[in-house]
PDB file of C-alpha atoms in Angstrom:
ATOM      1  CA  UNK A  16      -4.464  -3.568 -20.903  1.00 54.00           C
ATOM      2  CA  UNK A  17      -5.176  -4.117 -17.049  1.00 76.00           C
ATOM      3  CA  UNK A  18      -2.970  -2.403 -14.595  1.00 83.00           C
ATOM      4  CA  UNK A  19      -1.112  -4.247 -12.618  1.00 89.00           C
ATOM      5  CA  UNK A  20       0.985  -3.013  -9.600  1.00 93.00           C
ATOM      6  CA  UNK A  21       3.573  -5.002  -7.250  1.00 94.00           C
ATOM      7  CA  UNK A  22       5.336  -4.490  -3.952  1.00 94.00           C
ATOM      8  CA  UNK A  23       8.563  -3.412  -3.941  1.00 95.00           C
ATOM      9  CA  UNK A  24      11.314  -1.863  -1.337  1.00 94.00           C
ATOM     10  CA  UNK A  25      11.836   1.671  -1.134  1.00 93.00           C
ATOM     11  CA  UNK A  26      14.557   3.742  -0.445  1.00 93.00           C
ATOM     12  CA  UNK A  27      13.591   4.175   3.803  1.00 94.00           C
ATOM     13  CA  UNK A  28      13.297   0.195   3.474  1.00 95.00           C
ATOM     14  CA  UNK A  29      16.293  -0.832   2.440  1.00 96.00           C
ATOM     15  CA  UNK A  30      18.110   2.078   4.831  1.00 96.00           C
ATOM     16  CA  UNK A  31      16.341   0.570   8.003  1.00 96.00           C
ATOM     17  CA  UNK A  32      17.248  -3.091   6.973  1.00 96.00           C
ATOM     18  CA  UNK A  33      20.885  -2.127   6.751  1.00 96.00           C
ATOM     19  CA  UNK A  34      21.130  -0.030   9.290  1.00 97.00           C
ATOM     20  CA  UNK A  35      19.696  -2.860  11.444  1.00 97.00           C
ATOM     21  CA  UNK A  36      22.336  -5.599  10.000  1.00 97.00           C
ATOM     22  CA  UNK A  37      25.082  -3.005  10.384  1.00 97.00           C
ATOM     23  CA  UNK A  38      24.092  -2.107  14.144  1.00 97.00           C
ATOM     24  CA  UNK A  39      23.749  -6.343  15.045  1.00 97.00           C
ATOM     25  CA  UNK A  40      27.025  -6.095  13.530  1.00 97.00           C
ATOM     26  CA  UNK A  41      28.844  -3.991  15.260  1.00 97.00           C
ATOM     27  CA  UNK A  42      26.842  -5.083  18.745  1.00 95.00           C
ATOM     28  CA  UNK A  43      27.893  -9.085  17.818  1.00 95.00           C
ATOM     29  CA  UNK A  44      31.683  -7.723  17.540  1.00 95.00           C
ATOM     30  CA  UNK A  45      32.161  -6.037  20.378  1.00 93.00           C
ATOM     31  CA  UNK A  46      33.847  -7.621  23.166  1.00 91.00           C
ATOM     32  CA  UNK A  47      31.412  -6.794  26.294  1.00 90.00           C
ATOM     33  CA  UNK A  48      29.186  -9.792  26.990  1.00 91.00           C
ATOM     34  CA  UNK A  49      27.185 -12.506  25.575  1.00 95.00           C
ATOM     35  CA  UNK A  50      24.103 -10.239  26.443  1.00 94.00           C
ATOM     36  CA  UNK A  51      25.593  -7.477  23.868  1.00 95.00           C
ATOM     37  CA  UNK A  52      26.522 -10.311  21.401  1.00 95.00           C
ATOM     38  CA  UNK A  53      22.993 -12.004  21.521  1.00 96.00           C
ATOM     39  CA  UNK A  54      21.025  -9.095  20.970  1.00 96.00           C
ATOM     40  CA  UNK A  55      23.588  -8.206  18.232  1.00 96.00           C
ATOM     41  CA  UNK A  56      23.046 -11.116  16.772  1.00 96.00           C
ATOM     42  CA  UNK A  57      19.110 -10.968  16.640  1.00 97.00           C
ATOM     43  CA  UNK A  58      19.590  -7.185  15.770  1.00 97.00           C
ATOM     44  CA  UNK A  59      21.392  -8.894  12.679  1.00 97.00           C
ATOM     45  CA  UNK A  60      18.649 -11.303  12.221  1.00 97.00           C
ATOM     46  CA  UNK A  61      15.440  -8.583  12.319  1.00 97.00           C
ATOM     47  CA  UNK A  62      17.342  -6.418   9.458  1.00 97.00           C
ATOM     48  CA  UNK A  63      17.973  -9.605   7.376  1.00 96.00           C
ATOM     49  CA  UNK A  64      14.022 -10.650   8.057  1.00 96.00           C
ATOM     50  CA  UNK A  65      13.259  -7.142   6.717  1.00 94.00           C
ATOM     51  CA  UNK A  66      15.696  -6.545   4.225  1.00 92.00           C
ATOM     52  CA  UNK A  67      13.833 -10.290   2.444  1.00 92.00           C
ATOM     53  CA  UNK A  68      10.011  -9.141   3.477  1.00 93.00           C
ATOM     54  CA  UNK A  69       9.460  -5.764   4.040  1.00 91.00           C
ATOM     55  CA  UNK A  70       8.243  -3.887   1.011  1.00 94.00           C
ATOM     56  CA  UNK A  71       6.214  -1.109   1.442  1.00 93.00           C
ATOM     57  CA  UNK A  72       5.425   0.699  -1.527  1.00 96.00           C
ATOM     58  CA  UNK A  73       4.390  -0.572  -5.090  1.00 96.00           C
ATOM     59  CA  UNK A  74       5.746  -0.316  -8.899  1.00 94.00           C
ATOM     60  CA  UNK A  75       3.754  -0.417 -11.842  1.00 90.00           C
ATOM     61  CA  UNK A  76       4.966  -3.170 -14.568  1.00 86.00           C
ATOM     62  CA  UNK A  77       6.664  -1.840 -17.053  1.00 86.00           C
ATOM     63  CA  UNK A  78       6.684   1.528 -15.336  1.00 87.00           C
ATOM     64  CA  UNK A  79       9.657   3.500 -13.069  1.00 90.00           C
ATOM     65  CA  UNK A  80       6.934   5.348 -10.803  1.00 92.00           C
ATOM     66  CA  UNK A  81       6.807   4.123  -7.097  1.00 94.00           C
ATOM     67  CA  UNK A  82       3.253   4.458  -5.770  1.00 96.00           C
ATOM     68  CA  UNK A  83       1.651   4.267  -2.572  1.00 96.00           C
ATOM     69  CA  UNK A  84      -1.802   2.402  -1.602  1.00 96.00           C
ATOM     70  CA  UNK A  85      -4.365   3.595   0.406  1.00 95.00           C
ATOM     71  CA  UNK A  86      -7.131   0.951   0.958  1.00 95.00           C
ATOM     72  CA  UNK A  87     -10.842   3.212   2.356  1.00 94.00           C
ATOM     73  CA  UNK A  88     -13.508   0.276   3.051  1.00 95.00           C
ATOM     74  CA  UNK A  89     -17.264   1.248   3.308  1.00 94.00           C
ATOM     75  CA  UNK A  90     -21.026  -0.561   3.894  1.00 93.00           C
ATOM     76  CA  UNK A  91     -22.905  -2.167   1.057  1.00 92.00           C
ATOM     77  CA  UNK A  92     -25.375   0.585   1.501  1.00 93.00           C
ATOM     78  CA  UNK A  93     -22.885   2.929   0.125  1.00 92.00           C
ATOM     79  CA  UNK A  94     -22.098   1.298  -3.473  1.00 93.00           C
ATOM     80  CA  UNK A  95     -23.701   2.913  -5.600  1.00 93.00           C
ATOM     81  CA  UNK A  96     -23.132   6.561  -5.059  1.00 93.00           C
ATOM     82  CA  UNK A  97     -18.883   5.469  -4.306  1.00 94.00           C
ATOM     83  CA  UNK A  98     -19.731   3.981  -7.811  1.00 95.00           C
ATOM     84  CA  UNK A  99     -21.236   6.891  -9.228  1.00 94.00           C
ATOM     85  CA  UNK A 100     -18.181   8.911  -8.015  1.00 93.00           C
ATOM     86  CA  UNK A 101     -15.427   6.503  -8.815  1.00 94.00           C
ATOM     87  CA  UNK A 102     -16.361   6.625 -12.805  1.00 94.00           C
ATOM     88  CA  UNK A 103     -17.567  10.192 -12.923  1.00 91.00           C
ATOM     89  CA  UNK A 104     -16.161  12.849 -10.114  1.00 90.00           C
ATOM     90  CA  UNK A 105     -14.146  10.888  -7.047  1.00 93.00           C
ATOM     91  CA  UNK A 106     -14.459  13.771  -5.007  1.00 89.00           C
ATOM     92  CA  UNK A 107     -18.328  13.126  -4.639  1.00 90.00           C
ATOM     93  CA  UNK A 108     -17.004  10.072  -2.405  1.00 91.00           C
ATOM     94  CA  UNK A 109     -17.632  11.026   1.241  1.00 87.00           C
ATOM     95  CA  UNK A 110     -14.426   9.660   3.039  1.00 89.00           C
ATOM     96  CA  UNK A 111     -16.420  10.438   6.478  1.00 89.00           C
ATOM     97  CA  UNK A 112     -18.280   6.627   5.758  1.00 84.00           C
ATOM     98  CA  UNK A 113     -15.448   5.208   5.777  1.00 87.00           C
ATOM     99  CA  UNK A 114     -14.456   2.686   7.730  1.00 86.00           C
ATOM    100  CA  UNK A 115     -17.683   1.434   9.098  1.00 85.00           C
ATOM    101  CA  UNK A 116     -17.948  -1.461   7.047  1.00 85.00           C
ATOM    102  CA  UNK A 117     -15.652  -4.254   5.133  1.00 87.00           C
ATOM    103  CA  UNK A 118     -17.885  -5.280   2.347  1.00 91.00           C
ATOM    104  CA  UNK A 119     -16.774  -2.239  -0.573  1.00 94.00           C
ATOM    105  CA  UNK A 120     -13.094  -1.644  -1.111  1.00 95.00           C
ATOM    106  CA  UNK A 121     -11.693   1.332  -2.591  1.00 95.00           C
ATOM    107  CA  UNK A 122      -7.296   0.519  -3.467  1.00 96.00           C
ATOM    108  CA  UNK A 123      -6.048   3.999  -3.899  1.00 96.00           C
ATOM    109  CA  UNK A 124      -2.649   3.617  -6.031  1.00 96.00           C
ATOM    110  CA  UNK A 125      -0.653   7.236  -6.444  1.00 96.00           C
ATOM    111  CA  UNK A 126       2.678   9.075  -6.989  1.00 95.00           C
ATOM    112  CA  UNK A 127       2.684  12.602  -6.574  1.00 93.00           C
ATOM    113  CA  UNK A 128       5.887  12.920  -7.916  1.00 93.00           C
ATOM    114  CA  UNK A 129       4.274  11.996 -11.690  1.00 93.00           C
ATOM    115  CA  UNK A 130       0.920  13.372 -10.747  1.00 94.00           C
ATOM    116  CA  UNK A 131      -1.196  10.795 -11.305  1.00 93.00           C
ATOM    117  CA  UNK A 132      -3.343   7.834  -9.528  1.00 95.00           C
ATOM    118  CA  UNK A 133      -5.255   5.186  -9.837  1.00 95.00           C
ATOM    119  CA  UNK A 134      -8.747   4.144  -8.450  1.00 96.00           C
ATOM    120  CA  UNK A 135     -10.685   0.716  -8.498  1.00 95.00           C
ATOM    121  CA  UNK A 136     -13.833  -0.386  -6.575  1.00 96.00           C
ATOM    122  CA  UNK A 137     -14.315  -3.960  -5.223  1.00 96.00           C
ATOM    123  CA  UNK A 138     -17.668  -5.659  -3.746  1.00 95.00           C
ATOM    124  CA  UNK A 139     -16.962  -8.498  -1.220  1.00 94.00           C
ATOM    125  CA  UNK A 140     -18.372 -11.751  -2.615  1.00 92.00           C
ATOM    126  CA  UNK A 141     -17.967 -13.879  -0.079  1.00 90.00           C
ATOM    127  CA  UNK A 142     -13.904 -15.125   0.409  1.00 90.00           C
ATOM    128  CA  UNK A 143     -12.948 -12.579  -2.252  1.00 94.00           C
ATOM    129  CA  UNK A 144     -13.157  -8.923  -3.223  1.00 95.00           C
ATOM    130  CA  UNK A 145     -14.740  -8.712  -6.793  1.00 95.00           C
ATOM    131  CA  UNK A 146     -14.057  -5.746  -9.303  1.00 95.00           C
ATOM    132  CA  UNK A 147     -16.768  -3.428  -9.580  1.00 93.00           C
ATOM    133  CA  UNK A 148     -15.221  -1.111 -11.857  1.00 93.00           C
ATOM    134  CA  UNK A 149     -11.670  -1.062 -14.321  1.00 94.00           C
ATOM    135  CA  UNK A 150      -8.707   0.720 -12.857  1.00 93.00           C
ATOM    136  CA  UNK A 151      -9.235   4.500 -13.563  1.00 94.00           C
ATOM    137  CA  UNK A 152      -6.460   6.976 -14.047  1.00 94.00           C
ATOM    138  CA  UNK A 153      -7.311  10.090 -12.666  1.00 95.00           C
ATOM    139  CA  UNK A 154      -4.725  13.227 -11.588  1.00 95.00           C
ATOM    140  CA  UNK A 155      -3.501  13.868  -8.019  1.00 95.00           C
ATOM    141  CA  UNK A 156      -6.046  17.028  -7.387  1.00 93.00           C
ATOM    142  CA  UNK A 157      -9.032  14.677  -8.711  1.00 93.00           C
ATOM    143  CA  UNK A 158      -8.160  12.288  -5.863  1.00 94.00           C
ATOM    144  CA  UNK A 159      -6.746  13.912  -3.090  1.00 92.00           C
ATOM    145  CA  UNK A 160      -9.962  13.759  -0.565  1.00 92.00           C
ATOM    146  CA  UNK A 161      -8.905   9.872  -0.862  1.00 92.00           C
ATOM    147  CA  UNK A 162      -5.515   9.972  -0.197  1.00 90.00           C
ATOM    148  CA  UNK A 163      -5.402  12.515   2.923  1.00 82.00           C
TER     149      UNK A 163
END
């Protein structure tokens, strides 16, 4: 069965969203000036906009685990030995290349909490990133050069 991970809101998410709508609040009901209502007012608006869009970690189906995603991009040059060390030993992968190109992707998915992570190689085709490899499960000490 494929892996399959979606955004979702964490815990610091939802706390800055209402702490923003709270804040407007209170700013909107005090009786200074329309300056202090206005920007209480858009104060309100910014913590609604980001309590309905901003999600910053990811969720597993199925699974209770929040994960984080770390995205390392690399040259074409570079494939086959981040290929070699994705399926065998990921901490062959020199993280120093990284960066310099767009056309590999390597999504990074762990929680350190459970220990675990999960690896997957893509090849830009052009308009889309293409799997190169499966989703590999690997433990937190396998991958930690790629998530530092």
């Amino acid at each position: 069965m494929e892996k399959e991970f979606c955004r979702v809101r964490s815990a610091s998410d939802i706390a800055i969203s209402v702490t923003l709508i709270i804040l407007g609040t209170v700013l909107f009901l005090l009786p200074y000036g329309i300056g202090i209502k206005i920007g209480g007012f858009f104060l309100f608006l910014l913590g609604s906009l980001f309590l309905w869009l901003f999600k910053s970690v990811y969720k597993e189906t199925g699974e209770k685990n929040i994960y984080h995603k770390r995205e390392l991009y690399f040259r074409r040059e570079l494939l086959n030995p981040i290929l070699k060390g994705v399926v065998s030993d990921p901490h062959s992968i020199d993280t120093t290349a990284e960066g310099l190109g767009w056309t590999i992707k390597l999504n990074v998915y762990y929680c350190k909490s459970a220990d675990k992570g999960y690896i997957q190689l893509f090849e830009y085709v052009p308009y889309n990133y293409e799997p190169c490899t499966e989703m590999l499960e690997y433990r937190i000490n396998q991958i930690d050069n790629l998530i530092k």
